CSV table of C-alpha atoms in Angstrom, one decimal:
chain,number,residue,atom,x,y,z
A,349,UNK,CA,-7.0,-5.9,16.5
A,350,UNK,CA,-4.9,-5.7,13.4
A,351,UNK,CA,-2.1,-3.7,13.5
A,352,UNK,CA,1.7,-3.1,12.1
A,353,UNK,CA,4.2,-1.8,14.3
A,354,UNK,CA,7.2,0.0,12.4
A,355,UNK,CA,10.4,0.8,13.8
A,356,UNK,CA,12.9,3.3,13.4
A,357,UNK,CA,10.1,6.0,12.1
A,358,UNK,CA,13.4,8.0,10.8
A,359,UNK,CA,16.9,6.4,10.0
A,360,UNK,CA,20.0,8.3,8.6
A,361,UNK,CA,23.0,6.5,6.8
A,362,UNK,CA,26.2,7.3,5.9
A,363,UNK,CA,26.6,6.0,2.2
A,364,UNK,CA,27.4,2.4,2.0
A,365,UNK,CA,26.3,1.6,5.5
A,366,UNK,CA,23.6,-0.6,6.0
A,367,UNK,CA,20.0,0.2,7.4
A,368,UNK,CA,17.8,-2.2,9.1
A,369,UNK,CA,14.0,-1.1,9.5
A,370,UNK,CA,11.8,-3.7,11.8
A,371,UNK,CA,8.0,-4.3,12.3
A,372,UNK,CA,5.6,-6.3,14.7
A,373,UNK,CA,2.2,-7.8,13.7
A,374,UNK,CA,-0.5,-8.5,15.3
A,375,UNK,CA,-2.4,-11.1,13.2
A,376,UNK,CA,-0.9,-15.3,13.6
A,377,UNK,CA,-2.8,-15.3,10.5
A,378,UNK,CA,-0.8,-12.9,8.1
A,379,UNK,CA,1.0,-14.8,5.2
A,380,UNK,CA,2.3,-12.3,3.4
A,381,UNK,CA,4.5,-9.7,4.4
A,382,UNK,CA,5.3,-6.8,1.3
A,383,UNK,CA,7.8,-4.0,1.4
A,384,UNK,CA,7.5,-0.6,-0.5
A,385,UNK,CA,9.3,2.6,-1.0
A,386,UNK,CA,8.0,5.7,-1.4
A,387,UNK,CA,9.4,8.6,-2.9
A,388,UNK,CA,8.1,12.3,-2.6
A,389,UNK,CA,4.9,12.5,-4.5
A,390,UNK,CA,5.2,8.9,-6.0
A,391,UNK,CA,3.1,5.7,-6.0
A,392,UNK,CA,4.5,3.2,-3.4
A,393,UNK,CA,6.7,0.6,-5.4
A,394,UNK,CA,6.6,-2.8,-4.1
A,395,UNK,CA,10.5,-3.4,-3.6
A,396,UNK,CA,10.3,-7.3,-2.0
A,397,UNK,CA,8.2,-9.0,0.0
A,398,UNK,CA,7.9,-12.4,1.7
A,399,UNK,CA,5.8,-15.1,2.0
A,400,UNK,CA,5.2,-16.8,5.6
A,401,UNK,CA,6.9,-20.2,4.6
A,402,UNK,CA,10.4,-18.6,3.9
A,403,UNK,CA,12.3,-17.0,6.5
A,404,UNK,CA,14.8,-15.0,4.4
A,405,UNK,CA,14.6,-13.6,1.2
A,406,UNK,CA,17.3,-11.8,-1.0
A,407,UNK,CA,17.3,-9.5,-4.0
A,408,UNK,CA,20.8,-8.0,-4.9
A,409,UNK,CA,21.5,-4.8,-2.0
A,410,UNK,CA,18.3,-5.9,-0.4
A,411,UNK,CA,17.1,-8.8,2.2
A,412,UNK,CA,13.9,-9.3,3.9
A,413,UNK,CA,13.8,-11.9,7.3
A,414,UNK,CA,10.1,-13.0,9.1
A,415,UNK,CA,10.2,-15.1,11.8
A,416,UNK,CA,6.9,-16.1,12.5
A,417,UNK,CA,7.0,-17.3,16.2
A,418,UNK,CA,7.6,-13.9,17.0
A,419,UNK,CA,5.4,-12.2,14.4
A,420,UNK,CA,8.4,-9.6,13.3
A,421,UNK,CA,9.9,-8.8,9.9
A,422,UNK,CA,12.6,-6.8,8.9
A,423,UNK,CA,14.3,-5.1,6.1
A,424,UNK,CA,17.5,-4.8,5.5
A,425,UNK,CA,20.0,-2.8,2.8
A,426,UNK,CA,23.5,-3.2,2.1
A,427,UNK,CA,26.1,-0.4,0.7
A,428,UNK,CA,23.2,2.3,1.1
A,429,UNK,CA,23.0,4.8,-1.5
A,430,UNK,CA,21.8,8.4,-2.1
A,431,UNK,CA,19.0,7.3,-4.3
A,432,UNK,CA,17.8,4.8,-1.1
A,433,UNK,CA,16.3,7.6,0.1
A,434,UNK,CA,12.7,7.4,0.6
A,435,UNK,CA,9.9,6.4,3.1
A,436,UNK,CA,9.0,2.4,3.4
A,437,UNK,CA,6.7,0.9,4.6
A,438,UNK,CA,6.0,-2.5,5.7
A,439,UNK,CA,2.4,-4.1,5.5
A,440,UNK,CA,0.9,-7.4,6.3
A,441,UNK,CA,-1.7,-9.0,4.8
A,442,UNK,CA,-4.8,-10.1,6.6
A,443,UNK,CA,-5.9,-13.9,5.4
A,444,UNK,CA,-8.8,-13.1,4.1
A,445,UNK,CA,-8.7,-11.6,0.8
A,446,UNK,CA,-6.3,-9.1,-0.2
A,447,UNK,CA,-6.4,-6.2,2.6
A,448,UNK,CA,-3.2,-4.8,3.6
A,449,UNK,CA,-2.3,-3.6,6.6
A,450,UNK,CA,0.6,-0.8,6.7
A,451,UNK,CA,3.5,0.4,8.9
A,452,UNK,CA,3.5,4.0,9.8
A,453,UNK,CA,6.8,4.0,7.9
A,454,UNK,CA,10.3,5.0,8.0
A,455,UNK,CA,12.3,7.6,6.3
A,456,UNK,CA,15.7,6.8,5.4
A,457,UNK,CA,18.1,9.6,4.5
A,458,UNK,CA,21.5,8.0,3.0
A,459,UNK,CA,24.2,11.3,2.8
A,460,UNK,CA,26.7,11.4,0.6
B,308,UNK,CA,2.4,-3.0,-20.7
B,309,UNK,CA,1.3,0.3,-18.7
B,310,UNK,CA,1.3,-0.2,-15.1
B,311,UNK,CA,-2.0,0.5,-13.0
B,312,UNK,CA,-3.6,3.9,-14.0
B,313,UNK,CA,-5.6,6.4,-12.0
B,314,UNK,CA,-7.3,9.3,-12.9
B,315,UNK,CA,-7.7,12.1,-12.1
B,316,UNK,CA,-3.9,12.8,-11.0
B,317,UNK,CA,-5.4,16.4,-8.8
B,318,UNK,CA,-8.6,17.0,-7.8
B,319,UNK,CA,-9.9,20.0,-5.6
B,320,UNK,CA,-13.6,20.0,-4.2
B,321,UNK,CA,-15.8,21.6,-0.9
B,322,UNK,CA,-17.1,20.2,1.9
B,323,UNK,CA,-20.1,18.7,0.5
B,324,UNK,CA,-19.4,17.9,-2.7
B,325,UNK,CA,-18.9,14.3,-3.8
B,326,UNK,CA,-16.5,12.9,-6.0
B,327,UNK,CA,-15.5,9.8,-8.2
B,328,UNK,CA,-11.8,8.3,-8.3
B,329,UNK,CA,-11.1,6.1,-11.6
B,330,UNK,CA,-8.6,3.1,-11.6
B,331,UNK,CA,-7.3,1.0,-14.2
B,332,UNK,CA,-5.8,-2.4,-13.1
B,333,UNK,CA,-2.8,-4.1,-14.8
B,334,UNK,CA,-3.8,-5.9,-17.9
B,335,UNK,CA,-4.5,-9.5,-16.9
B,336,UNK,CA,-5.4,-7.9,-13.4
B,337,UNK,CA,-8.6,-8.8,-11.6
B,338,UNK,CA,-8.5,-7.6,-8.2
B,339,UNK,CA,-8.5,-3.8,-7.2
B,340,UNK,CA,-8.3,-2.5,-3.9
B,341,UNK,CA,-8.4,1.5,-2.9
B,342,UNK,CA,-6.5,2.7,0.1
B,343,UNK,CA,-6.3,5.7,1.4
B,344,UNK,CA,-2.9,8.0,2.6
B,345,UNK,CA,-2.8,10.5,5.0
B,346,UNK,CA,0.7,12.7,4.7
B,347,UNK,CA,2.9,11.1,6.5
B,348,UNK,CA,0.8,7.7,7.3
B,349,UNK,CA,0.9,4.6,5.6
B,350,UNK,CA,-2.0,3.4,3.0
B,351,UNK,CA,-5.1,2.8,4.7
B,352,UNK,CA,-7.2,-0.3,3.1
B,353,UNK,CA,-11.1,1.2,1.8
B,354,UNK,CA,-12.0,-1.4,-0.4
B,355,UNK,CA,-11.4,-4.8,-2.8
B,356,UNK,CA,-12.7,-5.6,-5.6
B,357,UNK,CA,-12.7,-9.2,-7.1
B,358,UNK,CA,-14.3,-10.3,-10.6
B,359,UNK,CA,-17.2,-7.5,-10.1
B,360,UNK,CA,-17.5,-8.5,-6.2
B,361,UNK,CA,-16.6,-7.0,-3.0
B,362,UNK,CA,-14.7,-9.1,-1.3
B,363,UNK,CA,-13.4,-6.8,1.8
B,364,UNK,CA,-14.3,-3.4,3.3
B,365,UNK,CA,-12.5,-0.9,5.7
B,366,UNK,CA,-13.2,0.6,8.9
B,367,UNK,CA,-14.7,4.2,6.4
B,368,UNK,CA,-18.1,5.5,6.4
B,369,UNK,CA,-21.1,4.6,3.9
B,370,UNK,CA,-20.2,8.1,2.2
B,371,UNK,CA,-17.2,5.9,0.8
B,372,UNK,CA,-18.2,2.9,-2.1
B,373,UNK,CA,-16.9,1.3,-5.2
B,374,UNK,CA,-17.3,-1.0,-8.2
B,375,UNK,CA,-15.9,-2.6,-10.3
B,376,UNK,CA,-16.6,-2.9,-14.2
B,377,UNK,CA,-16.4,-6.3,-16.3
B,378,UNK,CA,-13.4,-5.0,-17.5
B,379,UNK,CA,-11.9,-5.0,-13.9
B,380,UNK,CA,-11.6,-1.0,-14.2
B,381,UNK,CA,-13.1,0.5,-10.8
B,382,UNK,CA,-14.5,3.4,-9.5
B,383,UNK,CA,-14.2,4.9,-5.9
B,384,UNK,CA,-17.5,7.4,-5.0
B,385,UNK,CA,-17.1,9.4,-2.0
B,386,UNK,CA,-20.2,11.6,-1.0
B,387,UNK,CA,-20.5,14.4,1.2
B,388,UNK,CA,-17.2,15.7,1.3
B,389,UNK,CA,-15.7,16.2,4.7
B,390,UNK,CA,-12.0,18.1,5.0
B,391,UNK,CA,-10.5,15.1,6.6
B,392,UNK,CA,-11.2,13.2,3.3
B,393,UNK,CA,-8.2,15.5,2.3
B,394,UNK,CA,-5.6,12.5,1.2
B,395,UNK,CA,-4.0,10.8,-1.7
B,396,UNK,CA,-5.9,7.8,-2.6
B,397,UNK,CA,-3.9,5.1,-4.1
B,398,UNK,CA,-5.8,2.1,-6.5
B,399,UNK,CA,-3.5,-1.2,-6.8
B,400,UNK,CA,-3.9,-4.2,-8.4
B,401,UNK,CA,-3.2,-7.8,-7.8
B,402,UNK,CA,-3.8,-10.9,-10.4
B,403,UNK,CA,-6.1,-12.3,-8.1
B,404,UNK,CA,-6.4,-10.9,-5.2
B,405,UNK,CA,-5.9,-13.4,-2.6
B,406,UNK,CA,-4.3,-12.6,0.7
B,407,UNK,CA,-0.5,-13.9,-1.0
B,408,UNK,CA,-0.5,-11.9,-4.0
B,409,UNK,CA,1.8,-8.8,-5.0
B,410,UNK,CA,0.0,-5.4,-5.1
B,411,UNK,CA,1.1,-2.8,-7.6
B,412,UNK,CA,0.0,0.6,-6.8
B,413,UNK,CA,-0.7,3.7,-9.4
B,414,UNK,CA,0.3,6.9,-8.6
B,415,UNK,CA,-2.6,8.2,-7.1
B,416,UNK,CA,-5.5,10.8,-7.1
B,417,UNK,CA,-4.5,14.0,-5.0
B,418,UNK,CA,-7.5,14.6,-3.3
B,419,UNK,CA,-8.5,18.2,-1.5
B,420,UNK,CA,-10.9,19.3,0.3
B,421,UNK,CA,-11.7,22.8,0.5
């Protein structure tokens, strides 16, 4: 069925280390591929995402890779900082309509 | 421009009880989709909404439904209130809502169950 692996489920940093968080679909028919992060008692802020005809993505600290043969995607953060800290999740989408399906997420603790 | 809106923020009821979640999309907005989180779970997809139509539904029971209003706002019923309905329940919104579009989330309706 439809499902999102997530891997580590916690991760600690040192500050300006890098983090890498993976996940495994399930559905050869996902397209889309978001990332959020979630702070304590806060809305889940989309932070990049990917689309499944581009295998990399980039956006300053922050890269996303998919490779679709063997339906994983990962997240990755340079020079980590204290205010990194949060849960994300990865998600899927299903290709019909706009359902999501989420990661069980992974909370990143970057110390000073 | 204000982001996507939910009210109430808190919200405390009893086992039986029923409740409505309201969701304002983004301005220029159509699609809405309601998920629910667990503590320390990811979102779990309920519903989405497209132009006034349903276009998918979750694995929740009949005691969960929506709609959505011509002015793409939505509403999330849930009847006969059960403690695992306990959750935050998170509304986003998308410009269209097909399967390649960015979701923006609100901040969520703090639901318990008493």
């Amino acid at each position: 069925g439809e499902n999102v692996e997530q891997h580590p489920s916690t991760l600690s940093v040192q500050e300006g280390d890098s983090a890498v968080i993976k996940c495994t679909y399930s559905d050869s028919a996902s397209n889309y591929f978001p990332w959020y992060k979630q702070e304590l008692g806060k809305r889940p802020q989309l932070i990049i995402d990917i689309r499944s005809n581009v295998g990399e993505k980039k956006d300053q600290r922050i890269a996303v890779t998919l490779n679709k043969t063997a339906k994983h995607f990962s997240l990755h953060i340079t020079e980590t900082q204290p205010e990194d800290s949060a849960v994300y999740f990865c998600a899927a989408s299903i290709h019909q309509g706009g359902k999501l399906i989420f990661g069980q997420g992974t909370e990143l603790s970057v110390k000073p | 421009d204000a982001g996507v809106t939910q009210s109430p923020t808190h919200l405390i009821k009893t086992r039986g009880q029923h409740v409505t979640l309201r969701c304002s999309p983004i301005s220029g907005h159509k699609s809405v989709s309601w998920y629910q989180q667990v503590l320390g779970q990811g979102p779990q997809f309920i519903f989405q909404y497209y132009e006034k139509e349903e276009r998918g539904r979750g694995n929740f029971p009949d005691r969960f439904s929506a709609r959505q209003f011509p002015n793409y706002s939505s509403e999330l019923n849930v009847n006969a209130l059960l403690l695992g309905d306990s959750a935050l329940y998170l509304c986003a919104s998308s410009y269209t809502g097909l399967s390649n579009q960015p979701q923006h989330f609100g901040d969520g309706t703090r639901l318990s169950i008493l």
